[in-house]
Coordinates of N, CA and C in Angstrom, one line a residue:
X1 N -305.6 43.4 -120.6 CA -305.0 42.8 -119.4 C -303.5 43.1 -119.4
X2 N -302.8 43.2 -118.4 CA -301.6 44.0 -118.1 C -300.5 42.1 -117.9
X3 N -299.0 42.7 -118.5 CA -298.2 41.4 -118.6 C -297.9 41.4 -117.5
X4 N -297.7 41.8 -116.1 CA -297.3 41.5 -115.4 C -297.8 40.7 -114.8
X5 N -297.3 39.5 -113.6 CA -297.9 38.5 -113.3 C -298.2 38.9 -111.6
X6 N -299.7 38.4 -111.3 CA -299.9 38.2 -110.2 C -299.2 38.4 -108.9
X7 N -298.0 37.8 -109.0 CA -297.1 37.5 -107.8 C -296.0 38.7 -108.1
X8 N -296.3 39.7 -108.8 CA -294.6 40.6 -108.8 C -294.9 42.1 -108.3
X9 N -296.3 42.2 -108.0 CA -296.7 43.1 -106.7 C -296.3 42.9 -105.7
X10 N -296.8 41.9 -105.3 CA -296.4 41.5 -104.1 C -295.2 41.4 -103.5
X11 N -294.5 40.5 -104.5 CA -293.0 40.6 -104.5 C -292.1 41.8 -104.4
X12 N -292.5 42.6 -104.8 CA -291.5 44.0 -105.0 C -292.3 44.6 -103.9
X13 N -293.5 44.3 -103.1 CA -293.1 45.0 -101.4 C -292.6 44.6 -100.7
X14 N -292.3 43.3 -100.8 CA -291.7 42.1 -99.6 C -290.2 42.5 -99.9
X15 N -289.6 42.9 -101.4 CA -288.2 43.5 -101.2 C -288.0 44.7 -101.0
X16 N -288.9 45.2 -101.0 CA -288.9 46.8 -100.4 C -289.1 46.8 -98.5
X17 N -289.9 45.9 -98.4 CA -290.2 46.1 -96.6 C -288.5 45.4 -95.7
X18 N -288.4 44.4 -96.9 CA -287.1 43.9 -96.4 C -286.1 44.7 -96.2
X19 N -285.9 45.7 -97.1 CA -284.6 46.8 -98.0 C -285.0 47.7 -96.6
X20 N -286.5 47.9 -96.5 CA -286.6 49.3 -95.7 C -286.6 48.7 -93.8
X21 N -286.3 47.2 -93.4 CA -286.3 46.6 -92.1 C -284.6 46.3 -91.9
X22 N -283.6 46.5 -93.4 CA -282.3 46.4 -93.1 C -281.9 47.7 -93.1
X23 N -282.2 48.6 -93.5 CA -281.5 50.1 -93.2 C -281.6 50.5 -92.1
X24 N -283.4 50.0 -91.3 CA -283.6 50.5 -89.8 C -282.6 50.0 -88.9
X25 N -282.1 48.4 -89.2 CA -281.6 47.8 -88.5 C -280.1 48.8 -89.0
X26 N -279.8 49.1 -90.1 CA -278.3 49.5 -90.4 C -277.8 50.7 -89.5
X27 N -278.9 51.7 -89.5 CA -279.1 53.0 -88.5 C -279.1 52.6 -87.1
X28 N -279.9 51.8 -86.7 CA -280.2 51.5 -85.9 C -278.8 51.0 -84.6
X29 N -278.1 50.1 -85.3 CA -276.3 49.6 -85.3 C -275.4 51.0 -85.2
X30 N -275.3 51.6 -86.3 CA -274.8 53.1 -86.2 C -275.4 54.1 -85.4
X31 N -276.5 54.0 -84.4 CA -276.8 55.2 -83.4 C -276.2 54.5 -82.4
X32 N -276.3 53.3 -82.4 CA -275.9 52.2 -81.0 C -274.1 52.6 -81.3
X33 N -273.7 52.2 -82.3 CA -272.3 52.7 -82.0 C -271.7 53.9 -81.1
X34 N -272.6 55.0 -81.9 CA -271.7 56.2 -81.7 C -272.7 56.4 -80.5
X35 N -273.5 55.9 -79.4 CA -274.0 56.5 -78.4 C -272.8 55.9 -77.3
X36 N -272.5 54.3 -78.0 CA -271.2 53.9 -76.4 C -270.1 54.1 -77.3
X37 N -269.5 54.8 -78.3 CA -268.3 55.9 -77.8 C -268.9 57.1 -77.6
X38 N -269.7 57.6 -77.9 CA -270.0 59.3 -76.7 C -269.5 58.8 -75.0
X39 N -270.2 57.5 -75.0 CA -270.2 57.2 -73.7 C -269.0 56.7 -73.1
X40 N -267.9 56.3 -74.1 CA -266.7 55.8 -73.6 C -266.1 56.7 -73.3
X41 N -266.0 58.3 -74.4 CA -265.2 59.4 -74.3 C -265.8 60.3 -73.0
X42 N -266.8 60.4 -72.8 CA -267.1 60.8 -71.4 C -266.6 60.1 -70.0
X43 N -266.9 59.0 -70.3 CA -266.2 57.9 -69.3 C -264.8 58.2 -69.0
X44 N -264.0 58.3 -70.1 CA -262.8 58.3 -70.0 C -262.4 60.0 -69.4
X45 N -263.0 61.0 -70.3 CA -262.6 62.2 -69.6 C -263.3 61.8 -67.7
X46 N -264.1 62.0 -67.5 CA -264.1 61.4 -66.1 C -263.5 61.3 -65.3
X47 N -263.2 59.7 -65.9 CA -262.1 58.9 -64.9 C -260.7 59.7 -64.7
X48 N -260.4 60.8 -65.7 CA -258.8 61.4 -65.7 C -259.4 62.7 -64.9
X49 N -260.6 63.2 -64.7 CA -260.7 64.5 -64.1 C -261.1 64.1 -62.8
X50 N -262.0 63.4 -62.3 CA -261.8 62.8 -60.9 C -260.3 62.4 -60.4
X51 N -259.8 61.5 -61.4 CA -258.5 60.9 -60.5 C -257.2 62.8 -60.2
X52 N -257.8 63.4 -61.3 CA -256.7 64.2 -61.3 C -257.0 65.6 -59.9
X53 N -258.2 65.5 -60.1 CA -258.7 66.2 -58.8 C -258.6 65.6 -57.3
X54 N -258.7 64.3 -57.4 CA -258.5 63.8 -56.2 C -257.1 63.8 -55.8
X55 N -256.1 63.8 -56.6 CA -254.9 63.7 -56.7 C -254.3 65.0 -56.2
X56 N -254.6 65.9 -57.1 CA -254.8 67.6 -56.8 C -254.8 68.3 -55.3
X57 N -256.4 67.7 -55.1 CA -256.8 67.8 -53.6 C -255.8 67.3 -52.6
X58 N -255.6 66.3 -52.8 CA -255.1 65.6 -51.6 C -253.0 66.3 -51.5
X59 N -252.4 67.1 -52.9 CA -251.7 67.3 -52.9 C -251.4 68.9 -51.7
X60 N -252.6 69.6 -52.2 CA -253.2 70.9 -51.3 C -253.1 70.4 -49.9
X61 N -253.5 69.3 -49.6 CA -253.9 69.2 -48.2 C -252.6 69.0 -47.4
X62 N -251.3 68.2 -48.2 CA -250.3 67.8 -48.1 C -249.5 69.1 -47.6
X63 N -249.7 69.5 -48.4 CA -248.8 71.0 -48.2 C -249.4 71.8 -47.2
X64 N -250.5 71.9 -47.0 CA -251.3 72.9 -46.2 C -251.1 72.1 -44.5
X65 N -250.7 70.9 -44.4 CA -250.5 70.3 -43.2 C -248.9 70.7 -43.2
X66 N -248.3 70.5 -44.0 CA -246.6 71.0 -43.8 C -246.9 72.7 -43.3
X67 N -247.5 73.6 -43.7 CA -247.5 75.0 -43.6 C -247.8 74.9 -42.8
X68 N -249.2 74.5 -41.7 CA -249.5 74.4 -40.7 C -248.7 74.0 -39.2
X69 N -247.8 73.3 -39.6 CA -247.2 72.2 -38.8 C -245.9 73.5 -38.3
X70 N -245.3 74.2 -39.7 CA -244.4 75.0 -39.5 C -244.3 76.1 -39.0
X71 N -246.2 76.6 -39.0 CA -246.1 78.2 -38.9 C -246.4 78.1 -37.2
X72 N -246.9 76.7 -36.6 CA -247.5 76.8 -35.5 C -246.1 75.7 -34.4
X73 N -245.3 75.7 -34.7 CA -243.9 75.1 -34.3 C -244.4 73.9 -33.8
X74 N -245.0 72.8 -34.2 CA -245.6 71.5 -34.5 C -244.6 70.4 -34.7
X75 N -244.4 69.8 -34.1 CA -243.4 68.6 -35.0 C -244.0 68.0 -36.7
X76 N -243.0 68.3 -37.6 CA -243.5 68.0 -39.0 C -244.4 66.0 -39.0
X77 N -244.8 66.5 -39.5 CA -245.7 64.8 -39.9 C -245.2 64.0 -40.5
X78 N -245.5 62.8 -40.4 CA -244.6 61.7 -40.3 C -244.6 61.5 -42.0
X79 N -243.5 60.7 -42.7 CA -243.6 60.5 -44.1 C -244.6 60.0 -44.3
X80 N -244.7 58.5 -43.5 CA -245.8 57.7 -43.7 C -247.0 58.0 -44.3
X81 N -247.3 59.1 -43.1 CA -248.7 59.4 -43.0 C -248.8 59.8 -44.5
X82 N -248.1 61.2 -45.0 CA -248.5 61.1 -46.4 C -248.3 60.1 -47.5
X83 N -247.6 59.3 -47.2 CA -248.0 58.4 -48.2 C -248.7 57.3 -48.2
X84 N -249.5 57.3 -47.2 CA -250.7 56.5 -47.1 C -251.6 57.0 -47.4
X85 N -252.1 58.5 -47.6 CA -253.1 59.6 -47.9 C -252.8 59.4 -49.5
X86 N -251.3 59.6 -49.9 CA -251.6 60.0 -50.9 C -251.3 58.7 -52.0
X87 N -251.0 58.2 -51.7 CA -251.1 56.3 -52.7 C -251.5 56.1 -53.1
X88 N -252.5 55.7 -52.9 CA -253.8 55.7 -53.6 C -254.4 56.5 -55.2
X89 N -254.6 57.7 -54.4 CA -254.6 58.6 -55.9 C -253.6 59.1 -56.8
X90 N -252.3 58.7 -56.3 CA -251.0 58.5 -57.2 C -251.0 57.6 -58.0
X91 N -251.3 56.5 -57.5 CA -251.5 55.2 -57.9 C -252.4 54.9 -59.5
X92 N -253.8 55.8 -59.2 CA -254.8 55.6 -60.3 C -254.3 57.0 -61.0
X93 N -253.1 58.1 -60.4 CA -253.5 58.8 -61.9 C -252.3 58.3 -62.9
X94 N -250.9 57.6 -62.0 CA -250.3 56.8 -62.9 C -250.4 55.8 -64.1
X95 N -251.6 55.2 -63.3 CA -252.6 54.5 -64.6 C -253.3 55.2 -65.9
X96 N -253.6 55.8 -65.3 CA -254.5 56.7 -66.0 C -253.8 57.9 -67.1
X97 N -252.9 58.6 -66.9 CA -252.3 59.7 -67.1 C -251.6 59.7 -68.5
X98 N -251.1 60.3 -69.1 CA -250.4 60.5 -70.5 C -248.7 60.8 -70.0
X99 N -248.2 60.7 -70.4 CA -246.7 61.2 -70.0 C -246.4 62.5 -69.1
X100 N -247.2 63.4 -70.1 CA -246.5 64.5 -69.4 C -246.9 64.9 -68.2
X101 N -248.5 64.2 -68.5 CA -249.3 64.4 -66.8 C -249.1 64.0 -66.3
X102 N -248.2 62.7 -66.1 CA -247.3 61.8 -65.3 C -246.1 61.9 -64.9
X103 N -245.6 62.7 -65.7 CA -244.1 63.5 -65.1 C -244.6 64.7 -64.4
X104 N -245.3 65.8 -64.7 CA -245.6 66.5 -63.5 C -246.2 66.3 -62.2
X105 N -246.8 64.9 -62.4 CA -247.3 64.6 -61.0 C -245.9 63.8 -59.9
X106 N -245.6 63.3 -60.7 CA -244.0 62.8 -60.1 C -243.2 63.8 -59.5
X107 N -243.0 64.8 -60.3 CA -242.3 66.1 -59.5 C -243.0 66.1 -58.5
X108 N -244.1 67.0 -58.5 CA -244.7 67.1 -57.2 C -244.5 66.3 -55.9
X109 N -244.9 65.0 -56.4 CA -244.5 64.2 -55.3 C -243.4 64.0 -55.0
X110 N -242.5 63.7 -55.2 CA -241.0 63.5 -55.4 C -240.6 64.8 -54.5
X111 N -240.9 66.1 -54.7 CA -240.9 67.5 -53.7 C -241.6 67.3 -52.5
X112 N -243.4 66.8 -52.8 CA -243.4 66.9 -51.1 C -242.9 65.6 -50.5
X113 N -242.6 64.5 -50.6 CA -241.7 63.2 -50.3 C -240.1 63.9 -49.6
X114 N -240.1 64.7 -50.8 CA -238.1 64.8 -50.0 C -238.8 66.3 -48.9
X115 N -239.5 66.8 -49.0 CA -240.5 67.8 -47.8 C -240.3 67.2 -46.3
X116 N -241.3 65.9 -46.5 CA -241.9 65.4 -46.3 C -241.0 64.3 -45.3
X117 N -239.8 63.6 -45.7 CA -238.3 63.2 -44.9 C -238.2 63.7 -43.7
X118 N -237.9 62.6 -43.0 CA -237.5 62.9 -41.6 C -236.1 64.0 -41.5
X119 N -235.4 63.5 -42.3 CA -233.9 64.5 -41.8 C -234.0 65.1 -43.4
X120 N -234.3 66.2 -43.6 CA -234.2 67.1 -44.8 C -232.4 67.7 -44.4
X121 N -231.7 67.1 -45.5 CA -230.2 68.1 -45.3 C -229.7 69.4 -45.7
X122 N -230.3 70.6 -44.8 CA -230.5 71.6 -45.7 C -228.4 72.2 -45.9
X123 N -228.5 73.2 -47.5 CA -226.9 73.5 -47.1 C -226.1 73.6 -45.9
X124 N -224.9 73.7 -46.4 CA -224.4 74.5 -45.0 C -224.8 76.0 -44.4
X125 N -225.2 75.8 -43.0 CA -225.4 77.5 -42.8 C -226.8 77.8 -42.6
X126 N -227.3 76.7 -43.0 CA -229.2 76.9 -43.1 C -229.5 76.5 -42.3
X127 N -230.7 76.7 -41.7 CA -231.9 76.7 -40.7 C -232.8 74.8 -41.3
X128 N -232.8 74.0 -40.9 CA -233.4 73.0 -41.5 C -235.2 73.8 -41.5
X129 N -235.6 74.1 -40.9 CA -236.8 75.0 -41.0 C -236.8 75.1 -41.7
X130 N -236.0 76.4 -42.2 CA -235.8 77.8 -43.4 C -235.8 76.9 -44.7
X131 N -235.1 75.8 -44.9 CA -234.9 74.6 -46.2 C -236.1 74.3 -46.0
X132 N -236.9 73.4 -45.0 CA -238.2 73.1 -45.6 C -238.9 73.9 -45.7
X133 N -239.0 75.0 -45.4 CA -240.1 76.5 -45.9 C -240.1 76.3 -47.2
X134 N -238.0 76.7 -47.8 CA -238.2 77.0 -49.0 C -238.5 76.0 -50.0
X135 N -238.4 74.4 -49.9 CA -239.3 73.7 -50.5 C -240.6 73.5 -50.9
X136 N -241.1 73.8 -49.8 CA -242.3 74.0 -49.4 C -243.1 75.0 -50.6
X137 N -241.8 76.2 -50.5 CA -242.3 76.9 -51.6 C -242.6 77.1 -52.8
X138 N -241.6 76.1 -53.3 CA -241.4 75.8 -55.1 C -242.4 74.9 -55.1
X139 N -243.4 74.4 -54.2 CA -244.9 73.1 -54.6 C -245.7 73.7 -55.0
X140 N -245.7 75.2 -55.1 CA -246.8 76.0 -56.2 C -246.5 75.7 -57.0
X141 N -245.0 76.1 -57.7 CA -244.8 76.0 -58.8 C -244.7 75.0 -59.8
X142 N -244.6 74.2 -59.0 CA -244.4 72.6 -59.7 C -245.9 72.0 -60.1
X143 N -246.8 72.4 -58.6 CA -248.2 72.3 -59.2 C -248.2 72.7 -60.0
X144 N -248.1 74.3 -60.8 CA -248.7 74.9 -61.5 C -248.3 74.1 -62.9
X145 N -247.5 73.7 -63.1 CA -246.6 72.4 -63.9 C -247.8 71.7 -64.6
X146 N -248.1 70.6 -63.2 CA -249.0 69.7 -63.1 C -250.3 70.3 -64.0
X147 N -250.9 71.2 -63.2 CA -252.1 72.2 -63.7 C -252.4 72.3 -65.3
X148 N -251.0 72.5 -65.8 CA -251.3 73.0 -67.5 C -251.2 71.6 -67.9
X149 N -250.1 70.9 -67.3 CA -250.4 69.5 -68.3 C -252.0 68.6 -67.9
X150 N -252.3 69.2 -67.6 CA -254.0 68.5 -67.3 C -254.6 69.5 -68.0
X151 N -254.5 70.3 -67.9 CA -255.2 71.3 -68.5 C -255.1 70.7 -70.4
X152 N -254.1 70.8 -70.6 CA -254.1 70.2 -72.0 C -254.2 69.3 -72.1
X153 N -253.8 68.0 -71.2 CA -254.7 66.7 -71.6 C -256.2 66.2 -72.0
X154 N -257.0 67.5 -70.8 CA -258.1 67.0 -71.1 C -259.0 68.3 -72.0
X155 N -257.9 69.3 -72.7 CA -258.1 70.2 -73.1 C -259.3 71.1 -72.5
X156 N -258.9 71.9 -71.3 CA -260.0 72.4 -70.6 C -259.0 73.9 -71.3
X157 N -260.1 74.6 -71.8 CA -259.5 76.3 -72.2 C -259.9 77.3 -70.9
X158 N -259.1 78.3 -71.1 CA -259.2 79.0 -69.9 C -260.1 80.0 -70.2
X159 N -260.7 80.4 -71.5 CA -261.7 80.8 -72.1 C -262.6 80.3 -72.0
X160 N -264.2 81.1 -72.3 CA -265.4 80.4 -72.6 C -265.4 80.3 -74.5
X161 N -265.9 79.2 -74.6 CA -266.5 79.3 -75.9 C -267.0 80.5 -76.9
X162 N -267.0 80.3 -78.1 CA -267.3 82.1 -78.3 C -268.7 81.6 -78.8
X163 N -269.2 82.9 -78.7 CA -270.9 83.5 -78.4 C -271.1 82.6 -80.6
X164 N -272.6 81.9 -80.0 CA -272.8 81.8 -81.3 C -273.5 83.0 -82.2
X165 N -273.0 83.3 -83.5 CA -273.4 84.2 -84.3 C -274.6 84.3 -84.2
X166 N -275.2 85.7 -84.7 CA -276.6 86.0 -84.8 C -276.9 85.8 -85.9
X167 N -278.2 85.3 -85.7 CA -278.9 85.0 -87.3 C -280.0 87.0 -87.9
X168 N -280.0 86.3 -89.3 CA -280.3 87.2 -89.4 C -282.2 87.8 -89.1
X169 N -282.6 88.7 -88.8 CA -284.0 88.9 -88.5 C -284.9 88.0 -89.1
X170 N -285.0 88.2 -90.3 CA -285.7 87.4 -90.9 C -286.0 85.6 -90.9
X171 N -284.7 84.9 -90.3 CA -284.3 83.9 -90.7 C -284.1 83.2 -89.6
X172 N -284.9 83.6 -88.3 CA -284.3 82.8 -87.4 C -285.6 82.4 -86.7
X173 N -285.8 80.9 -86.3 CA -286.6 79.7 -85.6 C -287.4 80.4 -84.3
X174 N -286.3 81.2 -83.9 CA -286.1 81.8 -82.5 C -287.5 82.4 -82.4
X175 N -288.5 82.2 -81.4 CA -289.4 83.6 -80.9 C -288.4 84.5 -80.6
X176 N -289.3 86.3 -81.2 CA -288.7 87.1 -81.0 C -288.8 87.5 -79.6
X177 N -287.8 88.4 -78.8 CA -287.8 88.3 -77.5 C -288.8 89.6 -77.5
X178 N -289.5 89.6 -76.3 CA -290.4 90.8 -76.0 C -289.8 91.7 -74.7
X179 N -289.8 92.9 -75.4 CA -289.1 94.2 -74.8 C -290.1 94.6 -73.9
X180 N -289.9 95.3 -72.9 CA -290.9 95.7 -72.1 C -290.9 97.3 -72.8
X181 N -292.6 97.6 -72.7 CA -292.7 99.1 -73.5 C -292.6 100.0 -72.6
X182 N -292.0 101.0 -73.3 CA -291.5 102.5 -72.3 C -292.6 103.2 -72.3
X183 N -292.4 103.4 -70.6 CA -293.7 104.6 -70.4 C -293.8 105.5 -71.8
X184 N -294.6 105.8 -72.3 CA -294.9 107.3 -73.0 C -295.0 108.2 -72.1
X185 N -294.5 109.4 -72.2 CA -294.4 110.5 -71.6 C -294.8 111.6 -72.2
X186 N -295.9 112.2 -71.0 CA -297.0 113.1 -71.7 C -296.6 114.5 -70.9

């Protein structure tokens, strides 16, 4: 007869089922974690690439109604109007934004705003036209400002990814691809 007692079979699965119902639960905690931050860091890129595109957009449109207005001798558009268009998505990318993406959106606006003024004072000598043309002009550039500091915030590369390495013949999961066979030629 064996010294162990009746009850310490039993016992040592009931601490084992227990041991192996707290790890499920421990894993279980740790997939739940890291699924809502995947899902916060997507969220968050998001919310900065929507606001920053709508902001973007509505900056193009801004400008493209100034160009239009000038090239077709239109009375320029009222301040107002753009800053009721554009409020809004000023508004959420200042919330949203990191500094530097929030200083170049400021420029921007701040250019088409003094654009955008009823009485622009151009030098002496100038055409008030010719002054808001040439403002008009430098909002590429200021965009393009705007552009890289988004560009680095949300780290978008202007590259693709590089190609993943090839495995070697022998060693790879992959079906092999099938070649179509060349006529023989008789």
């Amino acid at each position: 007869m064996s010294e162990i007692p009746w009850w310490g079979l039993p016992l040592v699965a009931v601490v084992f089922a227990l041991l192996g119902a707290g790890l499920a639960v421990l894993f279980q905690a740790r997939d739940r974690f890291a699924r809502a931050r995947a899902a916060r860091t997507e969220r968050w890129y998001s919310e900065r690439r929507d606001a920053y595109v709508a902001l973007l957009a509505q900056f193009e449109r801004s400008a493209a109604r100034l160009r239009l207005a000038l090239d077709s001798g239109q009375p320029m558009p009222a301040s107002h109007l753009y800053l009721d268009e554009t409020g809004p998505a000023l508004m959420r990318v200042r919330l949203l934004a990191s500094g530097p993406v929030r200083s170049a959106v400021m420029a921007v606006h701040l250019l088409l705003e003094k654009v955008y003024a009823p009485s622009v004072t151009p030098p002496p000598g100038v055409d008030s036209a010719k002054a808001v043309r040439e403002m008009l002009g430098h909002v590429p550039l200021v965009m393009q400002e705007l552009e890289a500091a988004v560009r680095e915030e949300l780290e978008i590369r202007l590259t693709p990814p590089p190609a993943l390495p090839e495995e070697p013949p022998g060693r790879s999961l992959r079906l092999p691809s099938r070649k179509p066979k060349e006529p023989v030629e008789s």
